[in-house]
Coordinates of C-alpha atoms in Angstrom, one line a residue:
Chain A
X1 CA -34.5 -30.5 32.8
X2 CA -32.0 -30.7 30.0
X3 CA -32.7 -27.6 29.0
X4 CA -31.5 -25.7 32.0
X5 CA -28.1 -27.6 32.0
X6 CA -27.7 -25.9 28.6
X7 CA -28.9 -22.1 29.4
X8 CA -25.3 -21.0 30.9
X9 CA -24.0 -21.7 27.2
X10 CA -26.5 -20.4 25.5
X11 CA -26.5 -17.1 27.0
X12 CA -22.7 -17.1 26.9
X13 CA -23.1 -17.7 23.4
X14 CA -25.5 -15.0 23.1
X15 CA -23.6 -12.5 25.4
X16 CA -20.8 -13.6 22.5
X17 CA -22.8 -13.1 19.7
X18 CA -23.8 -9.3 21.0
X19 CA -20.2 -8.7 21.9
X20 CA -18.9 -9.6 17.8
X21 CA -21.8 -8.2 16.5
X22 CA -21.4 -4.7 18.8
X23 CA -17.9 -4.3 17.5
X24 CA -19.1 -5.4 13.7
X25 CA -21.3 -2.6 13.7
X26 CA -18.5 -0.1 15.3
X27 CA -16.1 -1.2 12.3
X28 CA -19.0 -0.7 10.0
X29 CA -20.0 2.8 10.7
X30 CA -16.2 3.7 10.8
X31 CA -15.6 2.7 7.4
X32 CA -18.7 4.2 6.3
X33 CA -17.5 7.8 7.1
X34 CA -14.1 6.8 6.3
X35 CA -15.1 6.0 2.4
X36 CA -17.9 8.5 1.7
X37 CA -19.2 8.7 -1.9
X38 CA -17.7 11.7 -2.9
X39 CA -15.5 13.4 -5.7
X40 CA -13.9 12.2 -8.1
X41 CA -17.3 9.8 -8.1
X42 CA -15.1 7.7 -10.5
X43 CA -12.7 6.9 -7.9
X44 CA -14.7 6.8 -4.8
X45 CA -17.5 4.8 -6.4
X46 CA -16.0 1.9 -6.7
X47 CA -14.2 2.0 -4.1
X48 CA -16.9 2.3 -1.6
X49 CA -18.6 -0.6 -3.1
X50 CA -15.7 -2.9 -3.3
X51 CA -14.8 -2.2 0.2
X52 CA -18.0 -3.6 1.1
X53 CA -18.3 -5.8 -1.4
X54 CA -15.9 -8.1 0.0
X55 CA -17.1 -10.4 2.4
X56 CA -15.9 -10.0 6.2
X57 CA -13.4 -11.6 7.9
X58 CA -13.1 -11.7 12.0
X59 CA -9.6 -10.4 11.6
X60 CA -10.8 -6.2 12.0
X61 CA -13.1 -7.2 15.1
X62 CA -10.0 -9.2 16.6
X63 CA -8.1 -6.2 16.7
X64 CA -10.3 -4.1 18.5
X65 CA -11.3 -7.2 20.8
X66 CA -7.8 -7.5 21.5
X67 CA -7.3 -3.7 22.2
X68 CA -10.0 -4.5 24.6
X69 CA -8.5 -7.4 26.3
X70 CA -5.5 -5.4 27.4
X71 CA -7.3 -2.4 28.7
X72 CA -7.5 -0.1 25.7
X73 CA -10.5 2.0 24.4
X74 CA -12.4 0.4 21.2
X75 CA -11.5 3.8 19.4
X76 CA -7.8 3.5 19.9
X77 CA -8.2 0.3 17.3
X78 CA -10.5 1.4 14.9
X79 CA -8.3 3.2 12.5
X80 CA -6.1 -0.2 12.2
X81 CA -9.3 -2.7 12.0
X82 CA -10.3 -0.6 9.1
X83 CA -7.0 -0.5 7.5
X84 CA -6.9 -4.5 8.0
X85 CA -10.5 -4.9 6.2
X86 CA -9.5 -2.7 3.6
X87 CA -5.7 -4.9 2.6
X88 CA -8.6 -7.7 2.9
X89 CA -10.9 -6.1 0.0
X90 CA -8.1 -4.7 -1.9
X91 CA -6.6 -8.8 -2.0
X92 CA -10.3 -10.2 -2.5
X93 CA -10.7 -7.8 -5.3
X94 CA -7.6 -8.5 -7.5
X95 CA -8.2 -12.2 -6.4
X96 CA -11.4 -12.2 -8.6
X97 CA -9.7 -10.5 -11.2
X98 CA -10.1 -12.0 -15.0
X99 CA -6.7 -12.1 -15.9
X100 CA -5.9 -14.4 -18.3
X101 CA -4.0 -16.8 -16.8
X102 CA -6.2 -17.7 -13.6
X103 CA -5.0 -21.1 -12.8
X104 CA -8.4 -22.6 -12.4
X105 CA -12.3 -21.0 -11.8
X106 CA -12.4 -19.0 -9.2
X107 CA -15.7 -18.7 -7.0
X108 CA -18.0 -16.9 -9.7
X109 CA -18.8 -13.7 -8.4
X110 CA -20.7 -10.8 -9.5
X111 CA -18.6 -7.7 -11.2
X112 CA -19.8 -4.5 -11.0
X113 CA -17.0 -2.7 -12.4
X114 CA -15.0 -3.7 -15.4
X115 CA -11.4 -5.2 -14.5
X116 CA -9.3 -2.2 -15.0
X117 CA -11.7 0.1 -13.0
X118 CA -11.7 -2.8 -10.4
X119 CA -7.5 -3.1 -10.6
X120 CA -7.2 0.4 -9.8
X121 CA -9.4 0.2 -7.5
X122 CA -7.4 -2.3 -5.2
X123 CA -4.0 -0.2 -5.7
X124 CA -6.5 2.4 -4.3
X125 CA -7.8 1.0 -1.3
X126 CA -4.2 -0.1 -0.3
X127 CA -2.6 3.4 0.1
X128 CA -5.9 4.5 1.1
X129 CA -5.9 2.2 4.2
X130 CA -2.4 3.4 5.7
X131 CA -3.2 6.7 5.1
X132 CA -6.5 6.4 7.1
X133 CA -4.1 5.0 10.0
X134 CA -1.1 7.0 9.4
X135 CA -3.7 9.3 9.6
X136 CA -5.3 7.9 13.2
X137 CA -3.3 9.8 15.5
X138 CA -5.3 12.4 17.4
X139 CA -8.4 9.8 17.2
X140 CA -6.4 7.4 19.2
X141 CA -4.3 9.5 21.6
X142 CA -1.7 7.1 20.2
X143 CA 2.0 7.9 20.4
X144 CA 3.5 8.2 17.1
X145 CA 6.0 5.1 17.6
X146 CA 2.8 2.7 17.9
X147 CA 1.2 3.6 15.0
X148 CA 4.6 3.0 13.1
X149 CA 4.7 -0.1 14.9
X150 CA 1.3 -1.0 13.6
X151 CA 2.0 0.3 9.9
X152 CA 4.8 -2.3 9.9
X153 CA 2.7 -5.2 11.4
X154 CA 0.0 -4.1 8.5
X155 CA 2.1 -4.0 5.7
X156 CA 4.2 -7.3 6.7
X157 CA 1.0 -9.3 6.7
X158 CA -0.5 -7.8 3.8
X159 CA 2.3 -8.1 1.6
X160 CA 5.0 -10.8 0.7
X161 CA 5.6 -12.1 3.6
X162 CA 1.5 -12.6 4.0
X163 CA -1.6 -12.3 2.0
X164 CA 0.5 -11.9 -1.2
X165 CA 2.9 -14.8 -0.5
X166 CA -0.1 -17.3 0.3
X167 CA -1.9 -16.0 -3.1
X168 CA 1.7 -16.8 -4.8
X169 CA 1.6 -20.1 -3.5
X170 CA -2.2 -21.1 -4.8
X171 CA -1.3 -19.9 -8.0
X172 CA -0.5 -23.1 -10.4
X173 CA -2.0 -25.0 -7.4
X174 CA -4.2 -27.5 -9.2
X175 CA -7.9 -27.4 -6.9
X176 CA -8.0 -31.6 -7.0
X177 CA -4.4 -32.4 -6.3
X178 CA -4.0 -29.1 -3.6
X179 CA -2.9 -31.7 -0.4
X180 CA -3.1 -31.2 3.7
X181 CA 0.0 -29.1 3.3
X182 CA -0.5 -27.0 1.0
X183 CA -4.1 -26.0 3.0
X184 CA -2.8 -25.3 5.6
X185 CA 0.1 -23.4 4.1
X186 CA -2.2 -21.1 2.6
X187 CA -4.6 -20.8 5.3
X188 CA -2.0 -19.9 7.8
X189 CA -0.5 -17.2 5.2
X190 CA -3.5 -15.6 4.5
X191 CA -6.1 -15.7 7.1
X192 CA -3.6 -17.0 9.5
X193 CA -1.2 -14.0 9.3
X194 CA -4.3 -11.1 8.8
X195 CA -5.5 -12.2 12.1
X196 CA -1.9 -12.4 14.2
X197 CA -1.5 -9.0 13.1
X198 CA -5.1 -8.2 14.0
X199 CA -4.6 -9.2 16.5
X200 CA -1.0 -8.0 17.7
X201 CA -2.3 -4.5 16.3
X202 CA -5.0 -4.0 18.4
X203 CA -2.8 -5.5 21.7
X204 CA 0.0 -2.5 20.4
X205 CA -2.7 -0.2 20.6
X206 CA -4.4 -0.8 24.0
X207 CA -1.5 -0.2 25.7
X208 CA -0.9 -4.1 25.9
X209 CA 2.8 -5.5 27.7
X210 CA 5.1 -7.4 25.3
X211 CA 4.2 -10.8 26.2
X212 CA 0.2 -10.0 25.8
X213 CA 1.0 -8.5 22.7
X214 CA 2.8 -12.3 21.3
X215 CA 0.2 -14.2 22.7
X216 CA -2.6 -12.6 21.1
X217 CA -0.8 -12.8 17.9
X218 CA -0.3 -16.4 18.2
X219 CA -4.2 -16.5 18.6
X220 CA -4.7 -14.8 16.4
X221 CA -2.2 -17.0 13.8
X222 CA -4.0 -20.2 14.8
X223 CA -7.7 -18.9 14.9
X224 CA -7.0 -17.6 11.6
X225 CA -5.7 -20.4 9.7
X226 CA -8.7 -22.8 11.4
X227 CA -10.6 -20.6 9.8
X228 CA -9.0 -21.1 6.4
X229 CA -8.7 -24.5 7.1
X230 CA -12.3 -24.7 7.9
X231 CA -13.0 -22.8 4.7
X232 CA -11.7 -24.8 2.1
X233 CA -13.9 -27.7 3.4
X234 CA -11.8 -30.4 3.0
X235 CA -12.1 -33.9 4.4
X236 CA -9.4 -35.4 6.4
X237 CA -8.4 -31.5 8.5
X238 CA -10.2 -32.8 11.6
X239 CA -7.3 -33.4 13.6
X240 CA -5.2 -30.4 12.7
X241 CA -7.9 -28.3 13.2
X242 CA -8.6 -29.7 16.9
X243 CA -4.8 -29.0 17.3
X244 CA -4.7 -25.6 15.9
X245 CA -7.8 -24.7 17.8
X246 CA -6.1 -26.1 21.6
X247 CA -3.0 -24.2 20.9
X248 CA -5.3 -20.7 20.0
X249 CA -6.9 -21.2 23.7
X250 CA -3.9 -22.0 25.4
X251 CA -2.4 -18.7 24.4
X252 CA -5.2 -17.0 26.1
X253 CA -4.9 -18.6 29.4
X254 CA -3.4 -15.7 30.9
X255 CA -5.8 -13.9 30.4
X256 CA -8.6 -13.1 32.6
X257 CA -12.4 -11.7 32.6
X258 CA -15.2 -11.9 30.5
X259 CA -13.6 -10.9 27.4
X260 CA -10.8 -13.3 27.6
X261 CA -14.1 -15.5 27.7
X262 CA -15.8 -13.8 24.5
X263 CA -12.3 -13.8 22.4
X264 CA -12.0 -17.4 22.9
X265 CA -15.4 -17.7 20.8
X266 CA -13.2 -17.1 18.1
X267 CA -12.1 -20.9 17.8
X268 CA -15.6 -21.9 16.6
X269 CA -16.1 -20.4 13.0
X270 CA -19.6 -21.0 13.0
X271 CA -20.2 -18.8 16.4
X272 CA -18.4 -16.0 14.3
X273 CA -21.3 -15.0 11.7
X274 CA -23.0 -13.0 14.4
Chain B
X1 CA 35.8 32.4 -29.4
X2 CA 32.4 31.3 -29.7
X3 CA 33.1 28.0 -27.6
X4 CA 34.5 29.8 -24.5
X5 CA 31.0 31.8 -24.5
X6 CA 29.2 28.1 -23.9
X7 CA 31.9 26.8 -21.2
X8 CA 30.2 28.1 -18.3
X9 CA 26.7 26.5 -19.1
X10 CA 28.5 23.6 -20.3
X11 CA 30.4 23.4 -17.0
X12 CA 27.1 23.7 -15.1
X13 CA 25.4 21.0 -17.1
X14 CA 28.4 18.4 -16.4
X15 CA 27.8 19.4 -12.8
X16 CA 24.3 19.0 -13.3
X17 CA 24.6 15.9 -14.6
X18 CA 26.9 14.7 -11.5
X19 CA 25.1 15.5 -8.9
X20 CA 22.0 14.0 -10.5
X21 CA 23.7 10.7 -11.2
X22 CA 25.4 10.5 -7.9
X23 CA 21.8 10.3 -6.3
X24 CA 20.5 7.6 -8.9
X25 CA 23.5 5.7 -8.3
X26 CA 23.0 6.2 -4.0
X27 CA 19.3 5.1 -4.4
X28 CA 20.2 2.3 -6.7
X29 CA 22.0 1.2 -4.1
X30 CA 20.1 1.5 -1.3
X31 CA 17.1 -0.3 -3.8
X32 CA 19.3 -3.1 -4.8
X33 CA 20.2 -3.4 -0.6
X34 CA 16.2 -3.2 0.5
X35 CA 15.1 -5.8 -2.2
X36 CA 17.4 -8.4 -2.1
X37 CA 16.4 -12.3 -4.4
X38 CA 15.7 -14.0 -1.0
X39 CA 13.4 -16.7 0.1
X40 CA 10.8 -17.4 -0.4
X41 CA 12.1 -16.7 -4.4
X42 CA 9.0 -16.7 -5.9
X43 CA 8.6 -13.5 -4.9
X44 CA 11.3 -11.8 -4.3
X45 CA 13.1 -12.9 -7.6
X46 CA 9.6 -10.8 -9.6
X47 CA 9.6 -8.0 -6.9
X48 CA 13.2 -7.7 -7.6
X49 CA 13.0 -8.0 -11.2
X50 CA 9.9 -5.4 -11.5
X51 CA 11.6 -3.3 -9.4
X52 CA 14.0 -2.8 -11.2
X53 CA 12.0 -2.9 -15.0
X54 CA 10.2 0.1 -14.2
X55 CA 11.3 3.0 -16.0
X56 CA 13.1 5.6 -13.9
X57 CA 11.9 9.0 -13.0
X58 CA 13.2 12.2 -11.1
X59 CA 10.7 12.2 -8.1
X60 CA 13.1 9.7 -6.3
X61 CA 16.3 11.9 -7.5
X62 CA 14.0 15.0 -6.4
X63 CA 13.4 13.7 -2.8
X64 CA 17.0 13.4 -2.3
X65 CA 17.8 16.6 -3.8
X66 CA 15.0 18.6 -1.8
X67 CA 16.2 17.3 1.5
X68 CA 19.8 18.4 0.8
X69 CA 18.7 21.6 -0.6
X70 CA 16.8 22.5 3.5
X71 CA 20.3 21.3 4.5
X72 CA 19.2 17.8 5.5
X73 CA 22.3 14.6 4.4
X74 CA 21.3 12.5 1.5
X75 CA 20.6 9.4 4.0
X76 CA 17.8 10.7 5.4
X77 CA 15.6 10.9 2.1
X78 CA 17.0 7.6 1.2
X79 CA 14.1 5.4 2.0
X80 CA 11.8 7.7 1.2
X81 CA 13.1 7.6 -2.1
X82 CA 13.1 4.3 -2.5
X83 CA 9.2 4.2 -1.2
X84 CA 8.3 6.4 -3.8
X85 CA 10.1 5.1 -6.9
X86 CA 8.7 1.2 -5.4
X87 CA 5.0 3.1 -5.9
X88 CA 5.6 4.1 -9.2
X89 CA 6.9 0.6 -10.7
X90 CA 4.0 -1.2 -8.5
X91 CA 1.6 1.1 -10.7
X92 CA 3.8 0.8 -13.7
X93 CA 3.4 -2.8 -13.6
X94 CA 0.2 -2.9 -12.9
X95 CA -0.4 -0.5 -15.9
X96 CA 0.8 -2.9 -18.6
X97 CA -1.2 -5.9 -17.0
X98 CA -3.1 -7.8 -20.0
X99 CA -6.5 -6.8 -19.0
X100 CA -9.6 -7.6 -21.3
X101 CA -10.5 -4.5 -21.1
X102 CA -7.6 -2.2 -21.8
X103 CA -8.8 0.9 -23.8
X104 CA -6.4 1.1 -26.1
X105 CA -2.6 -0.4 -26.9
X106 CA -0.4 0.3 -24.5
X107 CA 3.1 0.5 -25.8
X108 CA 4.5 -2.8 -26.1
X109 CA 6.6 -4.2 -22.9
X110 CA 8.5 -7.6 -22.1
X111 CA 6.5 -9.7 -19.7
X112 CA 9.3 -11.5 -17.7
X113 CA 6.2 -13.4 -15.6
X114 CA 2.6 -14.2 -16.2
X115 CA 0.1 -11.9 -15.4
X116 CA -1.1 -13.5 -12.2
X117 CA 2.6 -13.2 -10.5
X118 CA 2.8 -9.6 -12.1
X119 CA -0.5 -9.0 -10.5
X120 CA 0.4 -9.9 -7.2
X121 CA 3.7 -8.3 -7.6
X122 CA 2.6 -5.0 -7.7
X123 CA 0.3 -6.0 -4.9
X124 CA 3.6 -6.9 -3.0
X125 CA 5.6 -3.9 -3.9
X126 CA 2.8 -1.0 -2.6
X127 CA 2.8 -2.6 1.4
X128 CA 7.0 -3.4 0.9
X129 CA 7.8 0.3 0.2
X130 CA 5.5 1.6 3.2
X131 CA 7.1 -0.9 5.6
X132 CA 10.7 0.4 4.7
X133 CA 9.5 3.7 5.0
X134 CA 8.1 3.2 8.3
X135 CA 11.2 1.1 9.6
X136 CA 13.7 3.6 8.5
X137 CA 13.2 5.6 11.3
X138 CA 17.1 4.6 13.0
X139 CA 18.5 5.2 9.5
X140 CA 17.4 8.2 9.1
X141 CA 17.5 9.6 12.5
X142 CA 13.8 10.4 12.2
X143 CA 11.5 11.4 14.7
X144 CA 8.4 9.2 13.9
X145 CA 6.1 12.3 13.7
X146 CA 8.0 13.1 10.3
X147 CA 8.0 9.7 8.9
X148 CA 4.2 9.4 9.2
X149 CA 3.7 12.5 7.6
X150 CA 6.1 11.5 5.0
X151 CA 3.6 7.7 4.7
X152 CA 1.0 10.1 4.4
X153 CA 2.6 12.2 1.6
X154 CA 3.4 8.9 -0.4
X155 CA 0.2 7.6 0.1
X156 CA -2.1 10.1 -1.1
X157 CA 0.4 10.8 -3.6
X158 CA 0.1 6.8 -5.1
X159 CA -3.1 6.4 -4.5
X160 CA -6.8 8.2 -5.3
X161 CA -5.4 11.4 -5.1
X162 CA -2.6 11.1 -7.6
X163 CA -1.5 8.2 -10.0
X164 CA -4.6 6.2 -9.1
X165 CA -6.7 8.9 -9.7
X166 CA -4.7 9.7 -13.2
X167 CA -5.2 6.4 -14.8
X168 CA -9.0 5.9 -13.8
X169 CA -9.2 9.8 -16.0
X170 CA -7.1 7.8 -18.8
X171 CA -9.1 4.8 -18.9
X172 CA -12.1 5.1 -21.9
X173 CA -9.6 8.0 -23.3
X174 CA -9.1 7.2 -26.9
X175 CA -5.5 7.9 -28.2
X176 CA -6.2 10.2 -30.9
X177 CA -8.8 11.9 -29.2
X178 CA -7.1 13.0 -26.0
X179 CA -7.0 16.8 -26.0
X180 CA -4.5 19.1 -24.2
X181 CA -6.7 19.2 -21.2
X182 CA -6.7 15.9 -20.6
X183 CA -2.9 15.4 -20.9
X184 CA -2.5 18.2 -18.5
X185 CA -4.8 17.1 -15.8
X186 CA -3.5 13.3 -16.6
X187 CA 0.4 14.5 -16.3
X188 CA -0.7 16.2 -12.7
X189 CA -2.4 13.8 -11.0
X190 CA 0.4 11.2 -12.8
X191 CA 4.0 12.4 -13.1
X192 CA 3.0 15.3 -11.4
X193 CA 2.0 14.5 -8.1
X194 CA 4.7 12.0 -7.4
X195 CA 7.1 14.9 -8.1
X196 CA 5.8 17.1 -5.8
X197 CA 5.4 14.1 -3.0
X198 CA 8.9 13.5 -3.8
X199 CA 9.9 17.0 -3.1
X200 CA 7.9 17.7 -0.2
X201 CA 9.1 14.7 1.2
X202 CA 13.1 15.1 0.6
X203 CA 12.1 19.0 2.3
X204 CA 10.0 17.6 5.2
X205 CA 12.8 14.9 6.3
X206 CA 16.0 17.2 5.5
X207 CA 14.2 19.4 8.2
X208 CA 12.8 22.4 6.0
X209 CA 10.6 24.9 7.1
X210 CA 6.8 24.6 5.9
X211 CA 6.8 27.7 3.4
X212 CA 10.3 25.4 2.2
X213 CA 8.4 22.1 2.0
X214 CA 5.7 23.9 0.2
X215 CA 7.7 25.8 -2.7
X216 CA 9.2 22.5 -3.2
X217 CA 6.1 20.5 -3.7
X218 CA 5.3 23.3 -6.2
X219 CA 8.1 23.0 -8.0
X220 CA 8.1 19.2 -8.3
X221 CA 4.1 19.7 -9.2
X222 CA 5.0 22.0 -12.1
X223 CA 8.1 19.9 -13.0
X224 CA 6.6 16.4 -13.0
X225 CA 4.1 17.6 -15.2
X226 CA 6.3 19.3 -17.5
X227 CA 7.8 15.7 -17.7
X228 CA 4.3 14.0 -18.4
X229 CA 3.2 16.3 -21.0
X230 CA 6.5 16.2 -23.1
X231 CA 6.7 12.3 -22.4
X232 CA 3.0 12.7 -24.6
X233 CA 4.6 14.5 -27.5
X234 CA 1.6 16.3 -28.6
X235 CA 2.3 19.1 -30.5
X236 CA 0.1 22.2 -29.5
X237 CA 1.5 22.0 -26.0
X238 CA 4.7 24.2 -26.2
X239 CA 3.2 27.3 -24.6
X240 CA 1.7 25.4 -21.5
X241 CA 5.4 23.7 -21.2
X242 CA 7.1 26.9 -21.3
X243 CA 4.7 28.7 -18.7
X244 CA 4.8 25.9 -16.2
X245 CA 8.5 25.9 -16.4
X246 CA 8.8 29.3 -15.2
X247 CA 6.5 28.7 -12.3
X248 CA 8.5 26.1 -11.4
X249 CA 11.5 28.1 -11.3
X250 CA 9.3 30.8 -9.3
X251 CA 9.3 28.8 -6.6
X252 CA 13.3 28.0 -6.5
X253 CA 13.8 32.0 -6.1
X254 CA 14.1 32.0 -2.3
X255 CA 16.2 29.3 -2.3
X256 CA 20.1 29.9 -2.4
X257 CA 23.5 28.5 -3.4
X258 CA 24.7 25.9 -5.4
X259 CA 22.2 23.3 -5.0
X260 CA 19.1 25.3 -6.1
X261 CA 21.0 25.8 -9.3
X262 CA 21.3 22.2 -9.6
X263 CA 17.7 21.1 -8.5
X264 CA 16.5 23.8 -11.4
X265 CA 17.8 21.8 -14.0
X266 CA 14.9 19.6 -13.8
X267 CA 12.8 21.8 -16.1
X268 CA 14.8 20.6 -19.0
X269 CA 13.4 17.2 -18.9
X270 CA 16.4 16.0 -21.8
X271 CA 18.7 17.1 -18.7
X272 CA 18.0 14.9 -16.7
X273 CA 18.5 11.2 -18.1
X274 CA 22.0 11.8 -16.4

């Protein structure tokens, strides 16, 4: 009777899965209508397609699991978990760029714009994404002051003291020589930082106390850079990613319910492509 | 006694030329204050430097001058100012980039840094001027309802609406061949539109009244493109120049005193590199 010892996992795992995948779709439809094909085509073409182009990252879902957790309404955080995917494409996109001094290959990937179209393209989606929350107010019954709030926390994290700032410090990084460190330097700058703020930003817009708000950031920080970590695919992480991964549930102790139990699934990259 | 005939006008333009370099010299200021060479140096030290290597324009000046005009104090334009002229030297910078595919020569600039760091640069500089927007809310003794209409303003303004959407119509434009049409509609969405955002802004914080906020924008439209079409020196355009001078100077009509005598000296574009 093995199996049976196992079923309580599995269909937390499952419930899980449904729970990601629920709020995956949500985000989805949202940006959908949010980016319609529409005039200037030129413009909006691209855009649309890069936007979806890029692959996902957890950090969007985060922040409306997190508005969740502290007893907010999935809409309240939808504005912001769109605006968080979109600083994600817009940074993916002028990542691939062919500029001429790329440090090393990148990932080939296929272009289906030429540079410049894709160049303005990301200084597009960026404005586009904080006017889409700036933008969220009667849609959330959100007080002014939080979406401020949030604005900050998204611009911080996609900016120099995040995304861009982790990007500077790959650049002239050799790939063979690019140590432990430097890993998990990056990784904590770039994922790590997009999903604190994912997370803080859905926490600010549920209504969420202070303290709930820094805890769920600091999941969101180590979740985040595990899963940078655990992206790069380097030997020799194990331990720091066991570390990072005890710290990301201990912030969530706190917490109680079901979906304290389903945000906590987080830790596990792999359970994450639901 | 020819000369005493010209003192007056003479008078007026040394006035002119005061008041507008009072408000550089304020938003310099503020600039060099906001975007200090701090750690992490590899990124502030090009932010900084790009910052400051864009070429100036008037729709910073113009925001200041707007919201003083309603009877708002200079402070409270200040970092909207600075927002706006931070999105025109991210999209400056991003505009001289050494892409394979650039249509045609751009005119030759010094590149302080490689591509990659000007790259992310401009990436940097879009979320840094939203972020000082958003926090400027003591400063300025804002109400938060204003500032995020003011994010909105700048956003659309920098982004698919405006200078975006202006360099994706300049992009496959050959030099020679550009007509008149294009270098209208290019000098709208370009120079044009961040004029106008500028103005609206300036009028929106200094507390004006909508039909105030909206003949302002109007005149900043008309003026900024005034600006872009003579910065083009194509001959053929005088008689759209001259027209869209006077419907900027429509719009100033209602407004009295001193300072709308000032703010109309912006149709003379030579006027205003105070």
């Amino acid at each position: 009777r093995s199996s049976s010892r196992y079923l309580p996992r599995l269909v937390a795992m499952a419930q899980s899965q449904s729970y990601w995948a629920s709020i995956e779709s949500d985000i989805e439809t949202y940006l959908k209508k949010a980016i319609p094909i529409r005039s200037p085509e030129s413009v909006f073409e691209p855009m649309h397609h890069l936007t979806f182009a890029a692959p996902r990252t957890t950090a969007p879902a985060l922040c409306v699991a997190a508005c969740e957790l502290v007893g907010g309404n999935r809409i309240q955080a939808m504005a912001a978990a769109c605006a968080i995917h979109l600083m994600h494409a817009a940074a993916y996109t002028h990542e691939h760029l062919p500029l001429t001094d790329r440090p090393r290959p990148k990932p080939t990937i296929q272009h289906k714009f030429d540079p410049n179209i894709e160049l303005l393209t990301g200084d597009g989606i960026i404005p586009f994404g904080l006017e889409l929350l700036a933008r969220s107010m009667d849609l959330a019954q959100s007080n002014p002051d939080k979406i401020l709030r949030v604005i900050i926390e998204i611009t911080r994290a996609s900016g120099s003291q995040g995304i861009v700032e982790g990007q500077y410090r790959e650049l002239g990084v050799d790939e063979l020589s690019s140590d432990i460190k430097i890993i998990e330097y990056v990784s904590n700058k770039k994922e790590g930082e997009l999903h604190a703020c994912g997370a803080a930003c859905g926490a600010i817009l549920g209504g969420g106390a202070e303290e709930e708000i820094e805890r769920l950031r600091n999941f969101g920080l180590y979740v985040g850079t595990v899963q940078g970590i655990v992206a790069k695919n380097k030997p020799g992480m194990e331990e720091k990613i066991e570390k990072l991964k005890g710290l990301a549930l201990k912030e969530l102790e706190s917490f109680k319910g079901d979906k304290s139990e389903l945000i906590s699934r987080l830790v596990e990259p792999s359970l994450c492509a639901a």
